[in-house]
Amino acid sequence: MLTYWQYSYYHVYYCCCFIINTIVFIIVIIIIIIISIIIVIVTVIAIVIGTVIFIIIIIIIIIIIIIIITTIAVIIFIIIFFFIIITIITIITIVVISVIIATCTVWGIPKACAKTPQWRGDNTPNSMQVAAVEVNVERASSSGEGYSTPLLDVDLPRGEIDTSDLLSPSPSSRVPQRRQTLPASAFNHSRGG
């Protein structure tokens, strides 16, 4: 049989062990909870930071891609724009040169021909031919001989000869002039009159 003191001792011992075990258990539970909370907080922080970093990286990549695409588009636009400008300038230059050549061909050749002592395209005598005909007509009228124009290759008929057409250089510039006639007697010697 246990005495009172023994019983009291065991009772106190078991009570102390229970209290100590309970305190240790509570401390362990608290430590586990604190560690779990720390782990959760660290995990959340890591997830947030990782997400932010991931988003920032994606934004940077998107910005770089946009810059590259924009740069390529601008370069292509500049190249196309310069090609269009060069094409337009080339077309304008060809047209201007063609117009200049056509103008020189259309207006330069007749003007050059008009300055030479020969027949023009409208079959009218120039000033040198008219002067030669006038001199020859004066010689024929003063000598009383018949006359055939060497330049025009046309025999002058007897009687009155109209020389007003020979005095104008072209049909467009002819104006009414006094009819210059020669008497028929001036050609009677050579014509048998």
XYZ file of C-alpha atoms in Angstrom:
193
model
C 0.000 0.000 0.000
C 1.199 3.474 -0.844
C 1.481 5.904 1.920
C 0.025 9.336 1.685
C 3.311 10.910 0.921
C 4.119 8.471 -1.771
C 0.770 8.987 -3.337
C 1.199 12.712 -3.173
C 4.623 12.457 -4.746
C 3.403 10.448 -7.702
C 0.439 12.700 -8.097
C 2.637 15.779 -8.213
C 5.043 14.040 -10.550
C 2.383 13.084 -13.059
C 0.846 16.479 -12.887
C 4.177 18.113 -13.578
C 4.857 15.765 -16.465
C 1.448 16.508 -17.929
C 1.972 20.206 -17.635
C 5.452 20.010 -19.115
C 4.270 17.829 -21.982
C 1.357 20.142 -22.634
C 3.622 23.208 -22.664
C 6.108 21.485 -24.965
C 3.289 20.419 -27.269
C 1.891 23.926 -27.369
C 5.329 25.356 -28.070
C 5.883 22.866 -30.858
C 2.472 23.643 -32.332
C 3.196 27.369 -32.161
C 6.586 26.893 -33.788
C 5.028 24.814 -36.566
C 2.341 27.431 -37.112
C 4.908 30.226 -37.215
C 7.073 28.273 -39.645
C 4.052 27.509 -41.806
C 3.049 31.158 -41.810
C 6.589 32.172 -42.743
C 6.641 29.603 -45.526
C 3.285 30.800 -46.819
C 4.404 34.435 -46.686
C 7.668 33.656 -48.440
C 5.826 31.613 -51.041
C 3.335 34.390 -51.664
C 6.109 36.968 -51.859
C 8.051 34.746 -54.237
C 4.967 34.203 -56.381
C 4.206 37.925 -56.460
C 7.788 38.875 -57.214
C 8.074 36.146 -59.818
C 4.827 37.218 -61.431
C 5.907 40.855 -61.473
C 9.296 39.945 -62.911
C 7.643 37.704 -65.485
C 5.234 40.472 -66.472
C 8.079 42.972 -66.682
C 10.088 40.573 -68.844
C 7.086 39.998 -71.119
C 6.511 43.762 -71.387
C 10.186 44.339 -72.220
C 10.085 41.593 -74.867
C 6.899 43.055 -76.363
C 8.471 46.549 -76.410
C 11.603 45.193 -78.101
C 9.500 43.341 -80.700
C 7.418 46.484 -81.352
C 10.598 48.572 -81.728
C 12.102 46.033 -84.140
C 8.894 45.799 -86.209
C 8.531 49.603 -86.254
C 12.143 50.053 -87.317
C 11.777 47.495 -90.118
C 8.509 49.122 -91.256
C 10.098 52.593 -91.250
C 13.097 51.331 -93.225
C 10.833 49.611 -95.769
C 8.681 52.770 -96.048
C 11.756 54.953 -96.575
C 13.088 52.579 -99.241
C 9.714 52.451 -101.036
C 9.338 56.256 -100.740
C 12.779 56.861 -102.238
C 12.075 54.359 -105.023
C 8.796 56.173 -105.796
C 10.572 59.567 -105.808
C 13.368 58.237 -108.021
C 10.791 56.674 -110.383
C 8.792 59.926 -110.588
C 11.949 61.982 -111.183
C 13.075 59.519 -113.872
C 9.681 59.638 -115.618
C 9.594 63.455 -115.461
C 13.162 63.636 -116.794
C 12.344 61.265 -119.670
C 9.197 63.233 -120.511
C 11.044 66.573 -120.410
C 13.883 65.240 -122.539
C 11.377 63.749 -124.991
C 9.492 67.052 -125.190
C 12.740 68.968 -125.727
C 13.862 66.541 -128.424
C 10.440 66.644 -130.088
C 10.373 70.446 -129.941
C 13.857 70.705 -131.396
C 12.911 68.185 -134.089
C 9.656 69.941 -135.012
C 10.798 73.573 -134.792
C 14.568 73.377 -135.175
C 14.804 71.699 -138.586
C 12.357 74.043 -140.436
C 14.047 77.094 -138.931
C 17.448 75.777 -139.938
C 16.175 75.050 -143.452
C 14.623 78.500 -143.701
C 18.028 80.102 -143.106
C 19.706 78.192 -145.961
C 19.486 79.462 -149.597
C 17.131 76.724 -150.787
C 13.438 76.018 -151.161
C 11.401 75.643 -147.949
C 8.695 73.091 -147.387
C 5.872 75.420 -148.534
C 7.387 75.762 -152.055
C 7.873 79.542 -151.743
C 11.149 81.220 -152.736
C 13.350 82.704 -150.083
C 14.783 86.217 -150.148
C 17.951 85.292 -152.013
C 15.996 83.592 -154.801
C 13.561 86.512 -155.090
C 16.493 88.940 -155.314
C 18.137 86.830 -158.038
C 14.907 86.698 -160.032
C 14.429 90.457 -159.708
C 17.963 91.145 -160.948
C 17.527 88.808 -163.892
C 14.133 90.343 -164.749
C 15.685 93.827 -164.731
C 18.485 92.617 -167.007
C 16.024 91.023 -169.392
C 13.812 94.106 -169.517
C 16.771 96.459 -170.095
C 18.343 94.306 -172.801
C 15.048 93.497 -174.466
C 15.802 89.782 -174.550
C 13.686 86.847 -173.547
C 14.233 85.372 -170.127
C 14.059 81.966 -168.432
C 14.628 81.920 -164.650
C 17.540 79.607 -163.809
C 16.453 79.164 -160.208
C 12.732 78.628 -160.685
C 13.131 76.931 -164.092
C 9.997 78.629 -165.437
C 9.856 80.553 -168.722
C 8.447 84.027 -168.356
C 5.607 84.496 -170.870
C 5.155 87.422 -173.158
C 3.166 90.462 -172.288
C 2.593 91.731 -168.799
C 4.221 89.657 -166.060
C 2.963 89.822 -162.473
C 6.020 89.828 -160.203
C 4.168 90.684 -156.972
C 4.064 87.025 -155.897
C 7.838 86.771 -156.112
C 8.355 89.604 -153.666
C 6.663 87.933 -150.681
C 8.673 85.196 -148.867
C 5.707 82.938 -148.026
C 1.970 82.646 -148.778
C 1.081 83.476 -145.154
C 3.015 86.748 -145.263
C 1.776 87.996 -148.621
C 0.156 91.434 -148.594
C -1.508 93.328 -151.427
C 1.180 95.152 -153.344
C 1.279 97.261 -156.471
C 1.348 95.010 -159.488
C 4.660 95.362 -161.204
C 4.347 94.663 -164.905
C 6.718 94.610 -167.804
C 5.639 95.675 -171.300
C 5.376 93.013 -173.941
C 7.808 94.910 -176.123
C 10.581 94.086 -173.667
C 10.471 90.467 -174.832
C 9.640 90.895 -178.508
C 13.245 90.572 -179.683
C 13.775 87.069 -178.385
C 10.211 85.815 -178.723
C 10.005 86.778 -182.391
C 7.450 89.541 -181.743
